[in-house]
Coordinates of C-alpha atoms and ligand atoms in Angstrom, one line a residue:
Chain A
X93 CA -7.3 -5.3 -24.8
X94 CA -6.7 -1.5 -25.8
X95 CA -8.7 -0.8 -22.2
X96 CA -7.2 -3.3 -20.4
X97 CA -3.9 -2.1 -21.7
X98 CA -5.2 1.9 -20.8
X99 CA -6.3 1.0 -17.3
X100 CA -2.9 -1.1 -16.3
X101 CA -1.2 2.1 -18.2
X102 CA -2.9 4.3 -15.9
X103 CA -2.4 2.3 -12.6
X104 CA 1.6 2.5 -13.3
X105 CA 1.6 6.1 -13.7
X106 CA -0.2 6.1 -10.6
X107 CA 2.5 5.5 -8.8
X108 CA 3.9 8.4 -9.8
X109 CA 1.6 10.4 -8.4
X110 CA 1.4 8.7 -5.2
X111 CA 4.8 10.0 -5.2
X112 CA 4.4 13.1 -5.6
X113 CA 1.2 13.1 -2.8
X114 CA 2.8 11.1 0.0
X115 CA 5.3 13.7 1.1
X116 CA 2.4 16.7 1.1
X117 CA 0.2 14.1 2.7
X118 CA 2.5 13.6 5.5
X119 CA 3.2 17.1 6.0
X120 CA -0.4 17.8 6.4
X121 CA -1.0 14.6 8.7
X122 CA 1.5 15.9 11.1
X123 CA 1.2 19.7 11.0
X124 CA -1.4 20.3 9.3
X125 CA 0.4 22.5 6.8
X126 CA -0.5 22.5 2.9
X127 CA 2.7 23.3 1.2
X128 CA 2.0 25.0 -1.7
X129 CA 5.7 24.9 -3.6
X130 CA 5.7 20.4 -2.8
X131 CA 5.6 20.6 -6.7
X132 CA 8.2 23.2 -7.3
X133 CA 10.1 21.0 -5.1
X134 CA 9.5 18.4 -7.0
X135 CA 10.8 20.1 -9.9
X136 CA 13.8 21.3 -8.4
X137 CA 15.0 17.7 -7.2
X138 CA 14.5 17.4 -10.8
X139 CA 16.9 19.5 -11.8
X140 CA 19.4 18.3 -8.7
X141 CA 19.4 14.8 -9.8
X142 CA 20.3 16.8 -13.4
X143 CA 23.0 18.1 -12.5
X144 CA 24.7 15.7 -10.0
X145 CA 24.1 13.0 -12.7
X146 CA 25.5 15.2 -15.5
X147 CA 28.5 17.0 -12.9
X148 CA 29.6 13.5 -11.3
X149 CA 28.9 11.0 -14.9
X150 CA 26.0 8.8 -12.6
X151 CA 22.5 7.3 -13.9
X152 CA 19.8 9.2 -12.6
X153 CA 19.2 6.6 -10.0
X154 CA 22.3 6.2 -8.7
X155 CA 22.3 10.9 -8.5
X156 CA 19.3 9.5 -5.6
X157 CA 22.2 8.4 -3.1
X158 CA 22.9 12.2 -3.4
X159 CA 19.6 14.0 -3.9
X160 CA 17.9 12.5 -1.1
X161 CA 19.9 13.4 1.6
X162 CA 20.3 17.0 0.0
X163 CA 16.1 17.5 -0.1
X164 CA 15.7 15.5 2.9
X165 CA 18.4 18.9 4.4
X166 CA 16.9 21.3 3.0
X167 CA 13.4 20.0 4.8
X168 CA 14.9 20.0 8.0
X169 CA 16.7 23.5 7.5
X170 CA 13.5 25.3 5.7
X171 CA 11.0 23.8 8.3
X172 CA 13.1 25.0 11.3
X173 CA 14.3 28.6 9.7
X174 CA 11.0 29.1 8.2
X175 CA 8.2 27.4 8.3
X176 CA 7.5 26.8 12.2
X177 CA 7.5 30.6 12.7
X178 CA 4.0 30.6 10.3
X179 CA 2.2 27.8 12.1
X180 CA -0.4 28.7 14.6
X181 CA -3.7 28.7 14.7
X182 CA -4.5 30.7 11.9
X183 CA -4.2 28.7 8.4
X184 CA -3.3 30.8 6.0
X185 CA 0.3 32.4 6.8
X186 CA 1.6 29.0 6.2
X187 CA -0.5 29.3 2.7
X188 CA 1.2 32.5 1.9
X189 CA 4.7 31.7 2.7
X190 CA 4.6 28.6 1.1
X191 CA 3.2 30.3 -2.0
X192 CA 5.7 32.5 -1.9
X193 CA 8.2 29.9 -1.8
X194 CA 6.9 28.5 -4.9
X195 CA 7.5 31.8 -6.7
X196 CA 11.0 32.0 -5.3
X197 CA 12.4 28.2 -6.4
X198 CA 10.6 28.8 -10.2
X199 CA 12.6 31.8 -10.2
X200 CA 15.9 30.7 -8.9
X201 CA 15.0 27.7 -11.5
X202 CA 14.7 29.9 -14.2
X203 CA 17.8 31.5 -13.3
X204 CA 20.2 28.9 -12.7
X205 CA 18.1 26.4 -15.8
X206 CA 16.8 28.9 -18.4
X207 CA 13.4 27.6 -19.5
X208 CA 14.3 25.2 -21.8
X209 CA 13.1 21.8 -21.1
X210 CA 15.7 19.6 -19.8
X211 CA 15.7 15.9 -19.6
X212 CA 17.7 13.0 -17.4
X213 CA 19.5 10.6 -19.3
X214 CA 18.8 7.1 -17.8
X215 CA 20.1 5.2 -20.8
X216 CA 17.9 1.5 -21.6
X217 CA 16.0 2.3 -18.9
X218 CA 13.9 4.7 -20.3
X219 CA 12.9 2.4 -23.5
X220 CA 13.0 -1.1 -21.7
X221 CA 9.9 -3.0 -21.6
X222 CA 8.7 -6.5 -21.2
X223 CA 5.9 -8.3 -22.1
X224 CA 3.3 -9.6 -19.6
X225 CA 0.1 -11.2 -20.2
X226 CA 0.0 -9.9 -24.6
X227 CA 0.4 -6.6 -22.7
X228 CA 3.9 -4.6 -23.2
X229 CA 5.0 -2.4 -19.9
X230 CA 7.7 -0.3 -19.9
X231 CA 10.4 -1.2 -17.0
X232 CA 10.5 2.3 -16.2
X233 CA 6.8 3.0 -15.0
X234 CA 6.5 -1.1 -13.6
X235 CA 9.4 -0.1 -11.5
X236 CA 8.2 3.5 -10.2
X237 CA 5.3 1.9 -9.4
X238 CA 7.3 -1.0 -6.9
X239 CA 9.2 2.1 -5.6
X240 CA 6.0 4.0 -4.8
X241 CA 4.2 0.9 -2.7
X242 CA 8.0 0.6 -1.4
X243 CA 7.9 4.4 -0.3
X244 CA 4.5 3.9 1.2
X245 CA 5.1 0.8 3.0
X246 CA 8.0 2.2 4.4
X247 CA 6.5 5.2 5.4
X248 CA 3.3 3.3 6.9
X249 CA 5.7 1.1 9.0
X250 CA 7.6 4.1 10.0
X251 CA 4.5 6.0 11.0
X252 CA 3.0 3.0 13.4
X253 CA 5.6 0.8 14.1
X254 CA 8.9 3.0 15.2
X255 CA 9.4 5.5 17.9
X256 CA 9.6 8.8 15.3
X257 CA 6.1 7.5 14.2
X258 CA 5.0 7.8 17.1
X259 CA 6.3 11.4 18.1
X260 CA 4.9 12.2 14.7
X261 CA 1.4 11.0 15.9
X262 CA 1.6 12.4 19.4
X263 CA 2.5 15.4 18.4
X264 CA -0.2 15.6 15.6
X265 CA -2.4 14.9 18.1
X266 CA -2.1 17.4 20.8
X267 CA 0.9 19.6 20.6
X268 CA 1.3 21.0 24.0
X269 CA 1.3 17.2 25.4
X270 CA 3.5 15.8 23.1
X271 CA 6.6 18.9 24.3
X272 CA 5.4 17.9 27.9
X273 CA 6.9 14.3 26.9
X274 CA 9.6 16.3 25.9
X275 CA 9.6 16.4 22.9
X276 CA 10.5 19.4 21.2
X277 CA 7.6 19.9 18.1
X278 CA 10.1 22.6 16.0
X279 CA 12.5 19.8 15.6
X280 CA 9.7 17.4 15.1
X281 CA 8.0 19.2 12.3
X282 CA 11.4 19.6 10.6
X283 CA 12.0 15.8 10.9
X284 CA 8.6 15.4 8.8
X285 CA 9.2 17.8 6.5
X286 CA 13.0 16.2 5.7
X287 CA 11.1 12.9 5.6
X288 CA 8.5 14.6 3.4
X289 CA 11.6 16.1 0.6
X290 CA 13.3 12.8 0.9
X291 CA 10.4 11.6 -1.0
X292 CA 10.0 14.4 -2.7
X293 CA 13.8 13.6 -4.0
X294 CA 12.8 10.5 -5.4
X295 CA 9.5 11.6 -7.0
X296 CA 11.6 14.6 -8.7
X297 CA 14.0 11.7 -10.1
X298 CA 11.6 9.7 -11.6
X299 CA 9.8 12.3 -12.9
X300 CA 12.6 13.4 -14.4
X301 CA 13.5 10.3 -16.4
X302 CA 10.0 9.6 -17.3
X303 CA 9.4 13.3 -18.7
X304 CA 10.7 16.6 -19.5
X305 CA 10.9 19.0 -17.2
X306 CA 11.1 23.0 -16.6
X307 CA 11.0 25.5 -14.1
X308 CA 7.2 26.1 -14.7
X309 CA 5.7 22.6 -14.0
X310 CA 5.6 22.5 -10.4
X311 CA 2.0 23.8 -10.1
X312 CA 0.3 21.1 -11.9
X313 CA 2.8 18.2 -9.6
X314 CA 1.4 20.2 -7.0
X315 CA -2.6 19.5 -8.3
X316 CA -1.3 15.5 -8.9
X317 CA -0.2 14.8 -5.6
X318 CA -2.9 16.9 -3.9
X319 CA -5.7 15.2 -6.1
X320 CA -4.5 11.9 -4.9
X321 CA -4.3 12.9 -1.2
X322 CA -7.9 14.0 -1.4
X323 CA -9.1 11.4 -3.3
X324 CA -7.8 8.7 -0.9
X325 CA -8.7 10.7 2.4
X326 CA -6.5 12.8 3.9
X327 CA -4.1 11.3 6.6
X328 CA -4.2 7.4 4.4
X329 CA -1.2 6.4 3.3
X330 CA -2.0 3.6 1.2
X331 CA -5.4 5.8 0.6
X332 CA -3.5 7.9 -1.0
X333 CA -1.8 5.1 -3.2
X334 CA -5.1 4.0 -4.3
X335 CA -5.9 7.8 -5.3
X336 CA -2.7 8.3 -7.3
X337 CA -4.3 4.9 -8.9
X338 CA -7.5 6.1 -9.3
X339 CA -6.2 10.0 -10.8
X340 CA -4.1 7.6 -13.0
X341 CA -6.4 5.2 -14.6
X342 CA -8.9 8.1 -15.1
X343 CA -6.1 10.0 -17.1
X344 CA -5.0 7.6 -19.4
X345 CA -9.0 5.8 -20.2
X346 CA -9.6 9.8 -20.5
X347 CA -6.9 10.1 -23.3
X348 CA -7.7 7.0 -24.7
X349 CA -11.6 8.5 -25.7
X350 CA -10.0 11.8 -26.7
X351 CA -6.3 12.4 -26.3
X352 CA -7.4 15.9 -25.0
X353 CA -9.5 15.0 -22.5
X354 CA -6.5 13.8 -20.7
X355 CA -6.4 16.2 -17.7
X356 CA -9.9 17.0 -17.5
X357 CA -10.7 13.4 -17.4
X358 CA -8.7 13.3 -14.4
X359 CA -10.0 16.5 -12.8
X360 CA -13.7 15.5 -13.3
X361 CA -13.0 12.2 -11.4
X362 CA -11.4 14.1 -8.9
X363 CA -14.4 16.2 -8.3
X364 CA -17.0 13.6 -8.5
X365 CA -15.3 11.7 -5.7
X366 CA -15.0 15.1 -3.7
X367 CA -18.5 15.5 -4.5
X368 CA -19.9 11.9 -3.0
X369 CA -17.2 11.3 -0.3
X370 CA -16.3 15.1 1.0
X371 CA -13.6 13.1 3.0
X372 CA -11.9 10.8 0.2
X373 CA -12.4 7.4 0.3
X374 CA -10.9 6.5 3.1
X375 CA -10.6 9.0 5.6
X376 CA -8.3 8.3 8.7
X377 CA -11.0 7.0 11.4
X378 CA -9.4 7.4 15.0
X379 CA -11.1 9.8 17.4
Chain B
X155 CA 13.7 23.2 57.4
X156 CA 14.4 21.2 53.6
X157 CA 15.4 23.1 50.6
X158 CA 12.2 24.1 48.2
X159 CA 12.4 21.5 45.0
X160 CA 10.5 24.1 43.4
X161 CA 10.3 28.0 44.1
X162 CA 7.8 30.4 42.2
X163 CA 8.1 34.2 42.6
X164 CA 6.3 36.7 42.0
X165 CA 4.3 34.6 39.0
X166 CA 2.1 36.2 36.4
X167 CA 0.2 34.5 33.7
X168 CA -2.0 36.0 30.9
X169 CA -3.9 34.4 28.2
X170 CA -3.8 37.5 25.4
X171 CA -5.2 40.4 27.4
X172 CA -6.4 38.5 30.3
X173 CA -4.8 38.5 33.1
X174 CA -4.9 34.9 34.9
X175 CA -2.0 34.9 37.7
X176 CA -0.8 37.9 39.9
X177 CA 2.3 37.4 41.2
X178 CA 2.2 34.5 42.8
X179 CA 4.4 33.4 45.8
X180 CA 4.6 29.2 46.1
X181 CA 7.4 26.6 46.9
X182 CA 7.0 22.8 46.9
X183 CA 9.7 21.3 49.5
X184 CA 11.7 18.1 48.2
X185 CA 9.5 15.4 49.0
X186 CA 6.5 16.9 50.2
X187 CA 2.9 16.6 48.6
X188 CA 1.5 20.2 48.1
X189 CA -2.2 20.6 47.5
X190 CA -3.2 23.6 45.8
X191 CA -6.9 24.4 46.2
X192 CA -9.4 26.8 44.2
X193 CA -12.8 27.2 43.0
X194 CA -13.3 26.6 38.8
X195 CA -11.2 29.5 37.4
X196 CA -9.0 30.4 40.5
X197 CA -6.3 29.7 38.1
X198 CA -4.5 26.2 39.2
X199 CA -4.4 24.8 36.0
X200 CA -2.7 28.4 34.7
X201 CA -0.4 27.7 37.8
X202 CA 0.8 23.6 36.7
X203 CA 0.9 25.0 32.7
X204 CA 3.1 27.8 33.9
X205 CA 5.7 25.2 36.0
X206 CA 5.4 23.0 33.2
X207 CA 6.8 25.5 30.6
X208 CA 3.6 25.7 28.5
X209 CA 3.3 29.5 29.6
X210 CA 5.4 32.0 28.8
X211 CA 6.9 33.2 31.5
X212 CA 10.7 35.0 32.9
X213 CA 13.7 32.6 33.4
X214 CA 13.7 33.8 37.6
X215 CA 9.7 33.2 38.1
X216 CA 10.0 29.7 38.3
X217 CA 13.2 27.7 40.0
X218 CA 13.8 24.0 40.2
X219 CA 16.9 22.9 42.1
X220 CA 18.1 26.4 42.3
X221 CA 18.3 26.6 38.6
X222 CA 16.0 29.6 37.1
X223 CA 13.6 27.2 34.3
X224 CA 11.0 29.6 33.7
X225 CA 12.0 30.6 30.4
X226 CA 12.7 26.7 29.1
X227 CA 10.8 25.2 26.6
X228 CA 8.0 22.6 28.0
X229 CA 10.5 19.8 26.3
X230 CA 13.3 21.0 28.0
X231 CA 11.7 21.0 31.5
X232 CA 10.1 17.2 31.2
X233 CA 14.0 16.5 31.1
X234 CA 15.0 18.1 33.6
X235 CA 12.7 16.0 35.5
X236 CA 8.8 17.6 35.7
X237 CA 6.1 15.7 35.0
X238 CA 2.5 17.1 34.3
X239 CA -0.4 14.7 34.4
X240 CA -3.1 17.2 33.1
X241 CA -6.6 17.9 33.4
X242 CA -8.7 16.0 31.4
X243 CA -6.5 13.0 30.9
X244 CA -5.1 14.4 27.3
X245 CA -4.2 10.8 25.9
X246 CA -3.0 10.9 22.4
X247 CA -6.0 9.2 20.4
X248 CA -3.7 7.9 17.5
X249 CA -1.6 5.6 20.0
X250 CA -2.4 2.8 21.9
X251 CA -2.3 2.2 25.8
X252 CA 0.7 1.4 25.8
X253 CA 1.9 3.7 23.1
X254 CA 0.9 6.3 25.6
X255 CA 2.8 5.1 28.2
X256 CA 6.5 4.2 25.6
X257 CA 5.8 8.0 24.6
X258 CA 5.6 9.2 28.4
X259 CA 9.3 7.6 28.7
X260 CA 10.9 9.4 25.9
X261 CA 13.1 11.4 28.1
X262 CA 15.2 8.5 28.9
X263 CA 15.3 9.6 32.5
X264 CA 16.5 6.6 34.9
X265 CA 14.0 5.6 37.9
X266 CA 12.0 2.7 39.3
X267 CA 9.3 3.4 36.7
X268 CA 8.8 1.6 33.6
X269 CA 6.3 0.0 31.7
X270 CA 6.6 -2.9 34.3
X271 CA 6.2 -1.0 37.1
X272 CA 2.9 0.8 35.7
X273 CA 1.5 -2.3 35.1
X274 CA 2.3 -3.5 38.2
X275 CA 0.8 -0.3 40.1
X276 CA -2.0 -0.6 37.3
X277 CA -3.2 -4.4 36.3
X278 CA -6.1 -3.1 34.2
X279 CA -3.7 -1.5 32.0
X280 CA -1.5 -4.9 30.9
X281 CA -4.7 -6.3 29.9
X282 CA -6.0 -3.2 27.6
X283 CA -2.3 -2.0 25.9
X284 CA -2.8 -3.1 22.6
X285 CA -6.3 -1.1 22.6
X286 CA -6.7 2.8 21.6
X287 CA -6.5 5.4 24.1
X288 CA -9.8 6.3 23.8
X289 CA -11.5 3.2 24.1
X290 CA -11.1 2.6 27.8
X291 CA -13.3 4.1 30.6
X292 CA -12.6 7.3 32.4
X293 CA -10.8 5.8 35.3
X294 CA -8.7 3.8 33.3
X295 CA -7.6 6.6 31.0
X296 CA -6.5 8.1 33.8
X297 CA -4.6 5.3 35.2
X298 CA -3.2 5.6 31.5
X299 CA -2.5 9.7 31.9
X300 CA -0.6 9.0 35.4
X301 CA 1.7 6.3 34.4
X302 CA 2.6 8.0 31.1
X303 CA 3.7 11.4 33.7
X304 CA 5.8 8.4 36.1
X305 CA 6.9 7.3 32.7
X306 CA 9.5 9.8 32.6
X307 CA 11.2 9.3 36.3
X308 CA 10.4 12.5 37.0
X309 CA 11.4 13.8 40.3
X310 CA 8.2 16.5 40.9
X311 CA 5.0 15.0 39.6
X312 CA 1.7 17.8 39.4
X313 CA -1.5 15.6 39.2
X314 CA -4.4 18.4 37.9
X315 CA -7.7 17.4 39.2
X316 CA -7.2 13.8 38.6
X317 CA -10.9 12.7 40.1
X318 CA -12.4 15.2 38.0
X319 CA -15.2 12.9 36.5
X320 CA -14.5 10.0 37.6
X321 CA -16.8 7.7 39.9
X322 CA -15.9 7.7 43.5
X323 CA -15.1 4.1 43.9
X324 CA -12.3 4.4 41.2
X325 CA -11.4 7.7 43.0
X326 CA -10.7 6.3 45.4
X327 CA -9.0 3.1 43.7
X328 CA -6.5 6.2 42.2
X329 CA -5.7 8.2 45.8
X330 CA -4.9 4.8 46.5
X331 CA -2.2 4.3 44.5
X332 CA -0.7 7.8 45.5
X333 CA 1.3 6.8 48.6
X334 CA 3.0 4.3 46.3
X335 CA 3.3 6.5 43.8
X336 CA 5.1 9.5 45.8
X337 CA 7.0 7.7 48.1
X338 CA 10.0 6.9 46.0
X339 CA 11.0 10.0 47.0
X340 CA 9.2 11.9 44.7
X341 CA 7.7 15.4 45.2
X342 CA 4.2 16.0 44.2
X343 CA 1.6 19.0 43.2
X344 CA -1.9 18.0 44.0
X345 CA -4.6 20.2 42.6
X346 CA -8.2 19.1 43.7
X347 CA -11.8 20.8 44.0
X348 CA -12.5 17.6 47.0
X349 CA -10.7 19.7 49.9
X350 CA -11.4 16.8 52.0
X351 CA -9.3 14.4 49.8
X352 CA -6.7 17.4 48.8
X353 CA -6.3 17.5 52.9
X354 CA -6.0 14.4 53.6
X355 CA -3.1 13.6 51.2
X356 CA -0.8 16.6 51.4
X357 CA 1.4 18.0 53.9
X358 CA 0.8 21.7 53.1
X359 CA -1.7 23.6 51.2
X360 CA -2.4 26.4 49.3
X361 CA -5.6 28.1 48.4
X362 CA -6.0 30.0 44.9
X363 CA -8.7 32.6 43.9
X364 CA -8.9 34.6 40.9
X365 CA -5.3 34.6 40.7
X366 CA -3.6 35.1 43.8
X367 CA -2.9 32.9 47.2
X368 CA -5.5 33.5 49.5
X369 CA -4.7 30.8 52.2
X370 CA -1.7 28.6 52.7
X371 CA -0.4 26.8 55.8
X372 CA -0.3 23.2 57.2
X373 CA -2.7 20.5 55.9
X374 CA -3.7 19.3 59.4
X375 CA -3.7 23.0 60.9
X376 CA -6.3 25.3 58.9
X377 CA -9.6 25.5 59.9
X378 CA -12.8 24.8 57.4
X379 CA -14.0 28.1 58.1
X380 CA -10.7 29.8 56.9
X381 CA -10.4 27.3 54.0
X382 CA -14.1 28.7 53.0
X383 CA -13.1 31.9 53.2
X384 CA -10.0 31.9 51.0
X385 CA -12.2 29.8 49.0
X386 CA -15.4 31.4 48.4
X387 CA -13.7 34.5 49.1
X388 CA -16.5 35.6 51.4
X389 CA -15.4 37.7 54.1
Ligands
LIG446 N1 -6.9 29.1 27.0 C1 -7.5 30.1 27.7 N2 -7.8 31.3 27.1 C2 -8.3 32.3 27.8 N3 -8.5 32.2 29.1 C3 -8.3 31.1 29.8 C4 -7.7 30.0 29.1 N4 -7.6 29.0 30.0 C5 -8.0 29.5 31.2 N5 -8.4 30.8 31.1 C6 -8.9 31.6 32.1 O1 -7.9 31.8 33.1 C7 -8.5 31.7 34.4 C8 -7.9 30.6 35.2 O2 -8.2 29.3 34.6 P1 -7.6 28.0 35.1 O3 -6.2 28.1 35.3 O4 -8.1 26.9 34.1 O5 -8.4 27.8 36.4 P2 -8.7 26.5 37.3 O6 -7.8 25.4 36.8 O7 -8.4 26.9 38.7 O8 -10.1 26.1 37.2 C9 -10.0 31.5 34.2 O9 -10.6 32.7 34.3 C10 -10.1 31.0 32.8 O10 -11.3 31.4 32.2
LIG447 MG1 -8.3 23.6 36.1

């Protein structure tokens, strides 16, 4: 039961991390850009669901209604003022301004935060848990995990059902034609990228309540998220649901044999599947 | 005498260092066809990527309407009406048939074309719009490239070498369809290596090589032997 109870454990918190990989894995399926601060992002709509919960007296969840449309801004703004001007066809000075970005937000973090660890208060939520099947799961990680296939779904249907999914595809697929069907790509790219921090927004809340948080955590979000995107194959959606699964049930069976072997347990999986399937396991298969 | 729909002056073009247009001097009358001829590398293609904003080029070397466009973005210009159906088809893999041709009308432009009317112009296509791009035959995905360009109502439509590997019956199945096509009152730009077809379709032509107009003149009134001269460029 212990395993059982480790690998359902480790499936929840896989949500999580298919919340932190689905916004960098549309990013990347659109523009083909690896953003390098998605986990200081993460962190700091961390620290904005912090303070608008704390500055206006809301749950955490409820500081979403308000942290979403802020990240979701900031996307659009930071993708037109910035980060168009560094795609091309060279790869790296997207790589370098992005990691340069991620300096920039742990700094203005440790500024405006200190680096204390700071925590969101979501009350019952936090301990609530039920019991299901002689297992106990916390309320909190059953129901990140129903947001995460929620986020993915939505973003699935989005991507091949509406007409910004398809400018998002077009224009993935051949630039210069999708602007001759007049579309304009700097204001399609910043459409993805505030799509990309509006999910970033909720992945930062739930982080938030489920751990503590400082300015300096970013990075290994970063690894999570980009783990799971490999791991399911770059450009799957719900590929990359199964990989935050997969990174997830590997972490917690890891800390189960040895409560250090947490991370590496994760890590090694990581690299064994990169090892066997260079491309994830499932790897997007149009022409 | 009609107003030019189009006007081009003094046109240069470079890819980095290389130099692929010399000011070139070209018009397009409203509701002409133009052919624009050229052996492989004359620069025609340069000259339909240039009109279709996906060039850089200065606000006065291209006109449409009177209005200098030369400096607008490629979106901007589809707006205002230009449609490009380029070489090599282009489809977008990730999107189906008729995906293609929902993205071609994007611009909202008002017209007789919509996805109706292409299937109506195009049977073949009703039958295959659920499938991906890439899984129909040449022919078709070029049926699929010219109704996502008349997708968009444009009012000047430049078709780049739309036979180019395509089997002659369905060549000819396509030039077929032109007359239909460009008499709504459309303008069109015709760029084809078959001078005999490029002829036979347009009212005027003009001949390209290595970057500048060699030829131009009526359709009906230029000899073979100039049209191999301004060609080949042999003398
Ligand atoms: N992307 C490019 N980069 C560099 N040179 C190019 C590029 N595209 C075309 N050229 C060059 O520009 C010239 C004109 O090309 P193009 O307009 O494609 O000719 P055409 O369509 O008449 O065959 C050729 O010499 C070609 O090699
Ligand atoms: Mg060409």
């Amino acid at each position: 039961m212990d395993w059982v109870n480790a690998i359902v454990q480790g499936t929840l918190l896989g949500g999580l991390y298919a919340l932190f990989a689905a916004g960098l894995s549309l990013i990347f399926g659109v523009m083909r850009l690896v953003n390098i601060a998605h986990g200081d992002l993460i962190v700091l709509a961390a620290y904005l669901g912090l303070t608008t919960s704390v500055a206006l007296g809301l749950h955490p969840l409820a500081a979403l209604l308000v942290v979403i449309p802020a990240m979701a801004g900031i996307g659009y703004v930071l993708q037109r003022g910035v980060l168009n001007q560094t795609l091309g066809d060279d790869i790296l000075p997207p790589l370098l301004v992005t990691f340069g970005l991620s300096v920039i937000i742990q700094n203005a973090l440790l500024e405006g935060y200190t680096a204390d660890p700071q925590k969101m208060d979501a009350g019952a939520l936090e301990t609530a848990s039920f019991g299901f099947g002689g297992l106990t799961l916390g309320v909190l990680p059953v129901l990140t995990f129903a947001v995460a296939v929620a986020v993915i779904a939505g973003l699935q249907w989005m991507f091949y059902r509406t007409p910004l999914g398809r400018a998002f595809r077009a224009t993935s697929d051949n630039q210069d034609i999708a602007q001759l069907m007049g579309l304009n790509k700097a204001h399609v790219f910043g459409l993805a990228m505030a799509l990309s921090l509006a999910v970033v927004a909720v992945a930062g809340i739930f982080l938030g309540i489920r751990t503590s948080f400082d300015p300096s955590i970013g990075g290994g979000r970063l690894i999570f998220g980009f783990e799971a995107v490999i791991i399911g194959g770059l450009g799957n959606l719900w590929g990359t649901l199964v990989g935050g699964v997969i990174l997830g049930v590997a972490q917690t069976v890891g800390a189960k044999i040895d409560p250090g072997w947490q991370l590496l347990a994760g890590h090694l999986v990581f690299l064994l599947i990169l090892a066997v399937r260079p491309n994830g396991l499932f790897p997007r298969v149009d022409a | 005498m009609h107003d030019p729909i189009l006007g081009i002056r003094d046109l240069d073009a470079f890819y980095g260092d290389f130099q692929a247009l010399y000011g070139l001097d070209l018009h397009v009358d409203a509701g002409e066809v133009l052919a624009i001829i050229g052996a492989n590398g004359a620069g025609k293609t340069t000259l339909l990527r240039s009109i279709a904003g996906l060039m850089k080029n200065g606000a006065e070397q291209v006109r449409y309407r009177g209005q200098p466009i030369g400096a607008l973005r490629a979106d901007q210009i589809a707006a205002l009406g230009i449609a490009l159906v380029p070489e090599g088809r282009q489809l977008f893999p990730s999107l189906s048939v008729e995906e293609n041709l929902m993205i071609g009308g994007r611009t909202g432009r008002k017209g007789p074309w919509s996805l109706d009317a292409v299937y109506n112009l195009f049977p073949i296509l009703e039958e295959r719009k659920a499938q991906a791009s890439t899984s129909l035959s040449g022919g078709q995905q070029q049926m699929v490239a010219i109704g996502r360009a008349l997708m968009a109502n444009p009012d000047l439509i430049l078709f780049d070498e739309i036979s180019l590997g395509l089997a002659p019956i369905i060549i000819k199945d396509i030039y077929a369809a032109l007359p239909g096509i460009v008499g709504e009152g459309m303008s069109a730009v015709i760029v084809e290596q078959d001078i005999t077809k490029a002829l036979s379709v347009s009212s005027r032509v003009y001949c390209l090589q290595e970057g500048r107009v060699s030829l131009e003149g009526a359709s009906d009134a230029l000899s073979r032997e100039d049209i191999s001269r301004a060609y080949f460029g042999i003398a």
